[in-house]
């Protein structure tokens, strides 16, 4: 019963998180991949809730097929976070595993042998380890904002490995709590911090501490009401309380995200508007920005550069297709999310890396900052 409650909480959290990244997904590859991962994980949670009620072959086949493709969806997200492709062998393993276990799901139907379940568990664990290794290698080549994003997700993935393995009863038949739903909550908590300036591994640890603390409080109350609560029941109560606390944290963060400010506007309000150096050092987002000029722009056709300079702030969602292609190429080359026009003649741009899930509120702040920057440049 407790496992079902936690799974229901995880499903609600996944749907909330998916809605939270929907706005950024239209122009951010990171957000789009994250939304796809949320979608598959939510489908998995929903099918697991449905299976005991409707144990029909199509439901079980769909459940195992979704489980088989989760590593592939996670790998696509990791590639975007690392700004580099995974090794060909890793891609082929993810693709082959998804196809192979999908065929196996159709073949076995409702009756999965212990060996088949262990093979699926091993495949998922192996893919998680390979993704963690790729992120660990790539982090040193990324900018500060991107590295914080990567580290948060890396920690979340590392924590999901032991939790997800407890879902396989053939592997751990006596586990008091099935940790797959808890693993989904950990992933959601970690990725929910990617869109704000608190997106750090320590932030995720703080979230988990709050959740575990809430679970401990629930156990303490349970021991007062029912003094004979045994250890397995206590663990189940801790997991349920932690899951509920995680959901409440996510709801609060999502509710505040739309109106959340990065602090950029407030920082610029306190500096001399004519002092370019002061403006760029007023906030870490601008302090780590990179000026693009001269040879860095020489590789692009002058007409494309001129079209980009028609916009004070350049993002990857420009209306004009030709200009949008040039913008996306330059954003990728500079590892930036926004380009701010410094001057038309000579052509100069400021590349700002705000993280893959920068929302509309930050777009507005950068638009205001761009006016001051261009005036002071």
mmCIF file of C-alpha atoms in Angstrom, residues 74-311:
data_model
loop_
_atom_site.group_PDB
_atom_site.id
_atom_site.type_symbol
_atom_site.label_atom_id
_atom_site.label_comp_id
_atom_site.label_asym_id
_atom_site.label_seq_id
_atom_site.Cartn_x
_atom_site.Cartn_y
_atom_site.Cartn_z
ATOM 1 C CA UNK A 74 18.261 9.899 -20.346
ATOM 2 C CA UNK A 75 21.305 9.573 -22.630
ATOM 3 C CA UNK A 76 19.894 12.185 -25.019
ATOM 4 C CA UNK A 77 19.538 14.591 -22.092
ATOM 5 C CA UNK A 78 23.075 13.876 -20.909
ATOM 6 C CA UNK A 79 24.401 14.629 -24.400
ATOM 7 C CA UNK A 80 22.728 18.045 -24.336
ATOM 8 C CA UNK A 81 24.000 18.816 -20.845
ATOM 9 C CA UNK A 82 27.549 17.817 -21.834
ATOM 10 C CA UNK A 83 27.325 19.608 -25.215
ATOM 11 C CA UNK A 84 28.885 16.574 -26.845
ATOM 12 C CA UNK A 85 27.742 13.273 -28.304
ATOM 13 C CA UNK A 86 28.135 10.063 -26.376
ATOM 14 C CA UNK A 87 30.509 7.471 -27.744
ATOM 15 C CA UNK A 88 29.127 5.488 -30.651
ATOM 16 C CA UNK A 89 29.289 2.257 -28.646
ATOM 17 C CA UNK A 90 27.243 3.793 -25.819
ATOM 18 C CA UNK A 91 24.618 5.056 -28.271
ATOM 19 C CA UNK A 92 24.385 1.679 -29.924
ATOM 20 C CA UNK A 93 24.064 -0.005 -26.530
ATOM 21 C CA UNK A 94 21.200 2.315 -25.525
ATOM 22 C CA UNK A 95 19.462 1.901 -28.870
ATOM 23 C CA UNK A 96 20.035 -1.852 -28.992
ATOM 24 C CA UNK A 97 18.834 -2.295 -25.423
ATOM 25 C CA UNK A 98 15.666 -0.336 -26.114
ATOM 26 C CA UNK A 99 14.907 -2.357 -29.237
ATOM 27 C CA UNK A 100 15.926 -5.687 -27.721
ATOM 28 C CA UNK A 101 13.884 -5.384 -24.556
ATOM 29 C CA UNK A 102 10.925 -4.018 -26.533
ATOM 30 C CA UNK A 103 10.960 -7.188 -28.635
ATOM 31 C CA UNK A 104 11.347 -9.215 -25.442
ATOM 32 C CA UNK A 105 8.353 -7.414 -23.911
ATOM 33 C CA UNK A 106 6.159 -8.358 -26.860
ATOM 34 C CA UNK A 107 7.489 -11.930 -26.814
ATOM 35 C CA UNK A 108 7.118 -12.602 -23.091
ATOM 36 C CA UNK A 109 3.915 -10.631 -22.558
ATOM 37 C CA UNK A 110 2.716 -10.903 -18.956
ATOM 38 C CA UNK A 111 5.140 -13.595 -17.816
ATOM 39 C CA UNK A 112 8.670 -12.206 -17.367
ATOM 40 C CA UNK A 113 11.266 -14.656 -16.069
ATOM 41 C CA UNK A 114 13.648 -13.711 -13.263
ATOM 42 C CA UNK A 115 16.542 -13.823 -15.727
ATOM 43 C CA UNK A 116 14.827 -11.363 -18.095
ATOM 44 C CA UNK A 117 14.068 -8.947 -15.254
ATOM 45 C CA UNK A 118 17.647 -9.146 -13.992
ATOM 46 C CA UNK A 119 18.898 -8.473 -17.516
ATOM 47 C CA UNK A 120 16.717 -5.352 -17.756
ATOM 48 C CA UNK A 121 17.942 -4.176 -14.338
ATOM 49 C CA UNK A 122 21.547 -4.738 -15.386
ATOM 50 C CA UNK A 123 21.027 -2.851 -18.652
ATOM 51 C CA UNK A 124 19.520 0.163 -16.866
ATOM 52 C CA UNK A 125 22.261 0.199 -14.211
ATOM 53 C CA UNK A 126 25.000 -0.092 -16.848
ATOM 54 C CA UNK A 127 23.572 2.798 -18.843
ATOM 55 C CA UNK A 128 23.363 4.963 -15.715
ATOM 56 C CA UNK A 129 27.022 4.251 -14.922
ATOM 57 C CA UNK A 130 28.075 5.095 -18.499
ATOM 58 C CA UNK A 131 26.118 8.368 -18.410
ATOM 59 C CA UNK A 132 27.658 9.343 -15.079
ATOM 60 C CA UNK A 133 31.118 8.623 -16.507
ATOM 61 C CA UNK A 134 30.413 10.806 -19.548
ATOM 62 C CA UNK A 135 29.241 13.714 -17.378
ATOM 63 C CA UNK A 136 32.271 13.397 -15.101
ATOM 64 C CA UNK A 137 34.576 13.631 -18.136
ATOM 65 C CA UNK A 138 32.736 16.518 -19.773
ATOM 66 C CA UNK A 139 32.232 18.838 -16.781
ATOM 67 C CA UNK A 140 35.714 20.401 -16.908
ATOM 68 C CA UNK A 141 35.091 21.747 -20.435
ATOM 69 C CA UNK A 142 31.863 23.562 -19.528
ATOM 70 C CA UNK A 143 31.148 27.041 -18.292
ATOM 71 C CA UNK A 144 30.262 27.653 -14.650
ATOM 72 C CA UNK A 145 26.479 27.818 -15.114
ATOM 73 C CA UNK A 146 26.484 24.680 -17.252
ATOM 74 C CA UNK A 147 28.774 22.853 -14.844
ATOM 75 C CA UNK A 148 26.431 23.507 -11.928
ATOM 76 C CA UNK A 149 23.537 22.188 -13.991
ATOM 77 C CA UNK A 150 25.508 19.101 -14.950
ATOM 78 C CA UNK A 151 26.732 18.412 -11.395
ATOM 79 C CA UNK A 152 23.203 18.606 -9.987
ATOM 80 C CA UNK A 153 21.885 16.104 -12.505
ATOM 81 C CA UNK A 154 24.977 13.907 -12.114
ATOM 82 C CA UNK A 155 24.367 13.609 -8.361
ATOM 83 C CA UNK A 156 20.679 12.875 -8.928
ATOM 84 C CA UNK A 157 21.525 10.092 -11.399
ATOM 85 C CA UNK A 158 24.103 8.582 -9.046
ATOM 86 C CA UNK A 159 21.526 8.421 -6.271
ATOM 87 C CA UNK A 160 18.932 6.764 -8.496
ATOM 88 C CA UNK A 161 21.033 3.643 -9.218
ATOM 89 C CA UNK A 162 20.604 1.841 -5.856
ATOM 90 C CA UNK A 163 17.044 3.097 -5.523
ATOM 91 C CA UNK A 164 15.942 1.918 -8.966
ATOM 92 C CA UNK A 165 17.446 -1.538 -8.465
ATOM 93 C CA UNK A 166 15.118 -2.189 -5.495
ATOM 94 C CA UNK A 167 12.202 -2.188 -7.946
ATOM 95 C CA UNK A 168 13.319 -5.578 -9.221
ATOM 96 C CA UNK A 169 11.958 -8.138 -6.761
ATOM 97 C CA UNK A 170 14.078 -10.880 -8.341
ATOM 98 C CA UNK A 171 17.172 -8.905 -7.343
ATOM 99 C CA UNK A 172 16.070 -7.688 -3.880
ATOM 100 C CA UNK A 173 13.036 -9.720 -2.842
ATOM 101 C CA UNK A 174 13.032 -8.587 0.806
ATOM 102 C CA UNK A 175 13.338 -4.812 0.292
ATOM 103 C CA UNK A 176 10.803 -3.120 2.621
ATOM 104 C CA UNK A 177 10.268 -0.270 0.142
ATOM 105 C CA UNK A 178 10.526 -0.272 -3.632
ATOM 106 C CA UNK A 179 12.745 2.657 -4.533
ATOM 107 C CA UNK A 180 11.876 3.260 -8.184
ATOM 108 C CA UNK A 181 9.307 5.937 -7.367
ATOM 109 C CA UNK A 182 11.714 7.500 -4.865
ATOM 110 C CA UNK A 183 14.411 7.527 -7.582
ATOM 111 C CA UNK A 184 11.995 9.428 -9.848
ATOM 112 C CA UNK A 185 11.402 11.977 -7.064
ATOM 113 C CA UNK A 186 15.149 12.421 -6.550
ATOM 114 C CA UNK A 187 15.588 13.030 -10.287
ATOM 115 C CA UNK A 188 12.726 15.538 -10.314
ATOM 116 C CA UNK A 189 14.117 17.393 -7.291
ATOM 117 C CA UNK A 190 17.572 17.553 -8.851
ATOM 118 C CA UNK A 191 16.368 18.759 -12.236
ATOM 119 C CA UNK A 192 13.857 21.226 -10.740
ATOM 120 C CA UNK A 193 16.816 23.260 -9.526
ATOM 121 C CA UNK A 194 18.277 23.598 -13.018
ATOM 122 C CA UNK A 195 16.133 26.641 -13.774
ATOM 123 C CA UNK A 196 17.252 28.833 -10.878
ATOM 124 C CA UNK A 197 20.476 30.039 -9.318
ATOM 125 C CA UNK A 198 20.244 27.402 -6.578
ATOM 126 C CA UNK A 199 20.930 24.606 -9.038
ATOM 127 C CA UNK A 200 23.898 23.036 -7.239
ATOM 128 C CA UNK A 201 24.604 19.587 -5.809
ATOM 129 C CA UNK A 202 24.475 21.075 -2.303
ATOM 130 C CA UNK A 203 21.006 22.391 -3.105
ATOM 131 C CA UNK A 204 19.860 18.880 -3.991
ATOM 132 C CA UNK A 205 21.412 17.533 -0.787
ATOM 133 C CA UNK A 206 19.494 20.195 1.162
ATOM 134 C CA UNK A 207 16.243 19.155 -0.523
ATOM 135 C CA UNK A 208 16.860 15.513 0.304
ATOM 136 C CA UNK A 209 17.699 16.401 3.898
ATOM 137 C CA UNK A 210 14.368 18.206 4.225
ATOM 138 C CA UNK A 211 12.510 15.254 2.709
ATOM 139 C CA UNK A 212 14.238 12.670 4.897
ATOM 140 C CA UNK A 213 13.702 14.872 7.944
ATOM 141 C CA UNK A 214 9.991 15.045 7.169
ATOM 142 C CA UNK A 215 9.924 11.266 6.915
ATOM 143 C CA UNK A 216 11.673 10.981 10.263
ATOM 144 C CA UNK A 217 9.070 13.231 11.856
ATOM 145 C CA UNK A 218 6.325 10.986 10.486
ATOM 146 C CA UNK A 219 8.029 7.935 11.996
ATOM 147 C CA UNK A 220 8.361 9.688 15.353
ATOM 148 C CA UNK A 221 4.642 10.467 15.320
ATOM 149 C CA UNK A 222 3.903 6.887 14.315
ATOM 150 C CA UNK A 223 5.892 5.529 17.251
ATOM 151 C CA UNK A 224 3.881 7.694 19.647
ATOM 152 C CA UNK A 225 0.579 6.503 18.213
ATOM 153 C CA UNK A 226 1.726 2.922 17.582
ATOM 154 C CA UNK A 227 4.645 2.094 19.927
ATOM 155 C CA UNK A 228 5.107 -1.368 18.391
ATOM 156 C CA UNK A 229 6.029 -0.125 14.920
ATOM 157 C CA UNK A 230 8.722 -2.456 13.540
ATOM 158 C CA UNK A 231 11.714 -1.452 11.419
ATOM 159 C CA UNK A 232 10.255 -2.295 7.969
ATOM 160 C CA UNK A 233 7.097 -0.320 8.780
ATOM 161 C CA UNK A 234 9.218 2.563 10.049
ATOM 162 C CA UNK A 235 11.180 2.600 6.781
ATOM 163 C CA UNK A 236 7.941 2.622 4.799
ATOM 164 C CA UNK A 237 6.613 5.555 6.832
ATOM 165 C CA UNK A 238 9.911 7.417 6.366
ATOM 166 C CA UNK A 239 9.734 6.871 2.607
ATOM 167 C CA UNK A 240 6.099 8.022 2.445
ATOM 168 C CA UNK A 241 6.776 11.135 4.502
ATOM 169 C CA UNK A 242 9.856 11.976 2.459
ATOM 170 C CA UNK A 243 7.955 11.521 -0.798
ATOM 171 C CA UNK A 244 5.201 13.850 0.366
ATOM 172 C CA UNK A 245 7.737 16.457 1.489
ATOM 173 C CA UNK A 246 9.505 16.219 -1.895
ATOM 174 C CA UNK A 247 6.210 16.800 -3.676
ATOM 175 C CA UNK A 248 5.477 19.873 -1.539
ATOM 176 C CA UNK A 249 8.957 21.260 -2.240
ATOM 177 C CA UNK A 250 8.409 20.801 -5.957
ATOM 178 C CA UNK A 251 4.980 22.452 -5.875
ATOM 179 C CA UNK A 252 6.376 25.451 -4.018
ATOM 180 C CA UNK A 253 9.326 25.771 -6.393
ATOM 181 C CA UNK A 254 7.133 25.483 -9.474
ATOM 182 C CA UNK A 255 4.669 28.030 -8.115
ATOM 183 C CA UNK A 256 7.420 30.564 -7.501
ATOM 184 C CA UNK A 257 9.385 29.878 -10.700
ATOM 185 C CA UNK A 258 7.286 32.083 -12.973
ATOM 186 C CA UNK A 259 7.873 35.151 -10.822
ATOM 187 C CA UNK A 260 11.367 34.257 -9.704
ATOM 188 C CA UNK A 261 14.105 36.785 -10.401
ATOM 189 C CA UNK A 262 17.742 35.961 -10.937
ATOM 190 C CA UNK A 263 18.802 39.146 -9.180
ATOM 191 C CA UNK A 264 20.221 40.588 -12.400
ATOM 192 C CA UNK A 265 17.939 43.636 -12.486
ATOM 193 C CA UNK A 266 18.554 44.417 -8.823
ATOM 194 C CA UNK A 267 22.324 44.129 -9.320
ATOM 195 C CA UNK A 268 22.309 46.493 -12.326
ATOM 196 C CA UNK A 269 20.196 49.029 -10.454
ATOM 197 C CA UNK A 270 23.115 49.617 -8.085
ATOM 198 C CA UNK A 271 25.847 50.332 -10.655
ATOM 199 C CA UNK A 272 26.837 53.274 -12.811
ATOM 200 C CA UNK A 273 24.906 52.880 -16.077
ATOM 201 C CA UNK A 274 27.794 54.395 -18.077
ATOM 202 C CA UNK A 275 30.494 52.109 -16.667
ATOM 203 C CA UNK A 276 30.787 49.004 -18.843
ATOM 204 C CA UNK A 277 33.161 47.261 -16.447
ATOM 205 C CA UNK A 278 30.852 47.830 -13.496
ATOM 206 C CA UNK A 279 27.859 46.530 -15.423
ATOM 207 C CA UNK A 280 29.611 43.308 -16.442
ATOM 208 C CA UNK A 281 30.945 42.658 -12.935
ATOM 209 C CA UNK A 282 27.633 43.418 -11.213
ATOM 210 C CA UNK A 283 26.302 39.867 -11.528
ATOM 211 C CA UNK A 284 27.980 36.438 -12.049
ATOM 212 C CA UNK A 285 25.871 35.845 -15.149
ATOM 213 C CA UNK A 286 27.497 38.816 -16.927
ATOM 214 C CA UNK A 287 30.859 38.479 -15.230
ATOM 215 C CA UNK A 288 31.345 35.062 -16.852
ATOM 216 C CA UNK A 289 30.082 36.257 -20.239
ATOM 217 C CA UNK A 290 32.354 36.243 -23.288
ATOM 218 C CA UNK A 291 32.771 39.020 -25.844
ATOM 219 C CA UNK A 292 32.466 37.773 -29.451
ATOM 220 C CA UNK A 293 34.176 39.966 -32.046
ATOM 221 C CA UNK A 294 36.757 40.035 -34.816
ATOM 222 C CA UNK A 295 38.027 36.588 -35.755
ATOM 223 C CA UNK A 296 35.276 34.877 -33.760
ATOM 224 C CA UNK A 297 32.713 36.350 -36.182
ATOM 225 C CA UNK A 298 34.847 36.141 -39.329
ATOM 226 C CA UNK A 299 33.731 32.583 -40.024
ATOM 227 C CA UNK A 300 30.123 33.719 -40.509
ATOM 228 C CA UNK A 301 28.800 35.480 -43.642
ATOM 229 C CA UNK A 302 28.601 39.255 -43.072
ATOM 230 C CA UNK A 303 24.936 39.199 -44.091
ATOM 231 C CA UNK A 304 24.122 36.670 -41.360
ATOM 232 C CA UNK A 305 26.017 38.681 -38.764
ATOM 233 C CA UNK A 306 24.211 41.839 -39.870
ATOM 234 C CA UNK A 307 20.835 40.141 -39.442
ATOM 235 C CA UNK A 308 21.805 39.013 -35.960
ATOM 236 C CA UNK A 309 22.819 42.550 -35.064
ATOM 237 C CA UNK A 310 19.331 43.739 -35.912
ATOM 238 C CA UNK A 311 18.319 42.208 -32.571
#
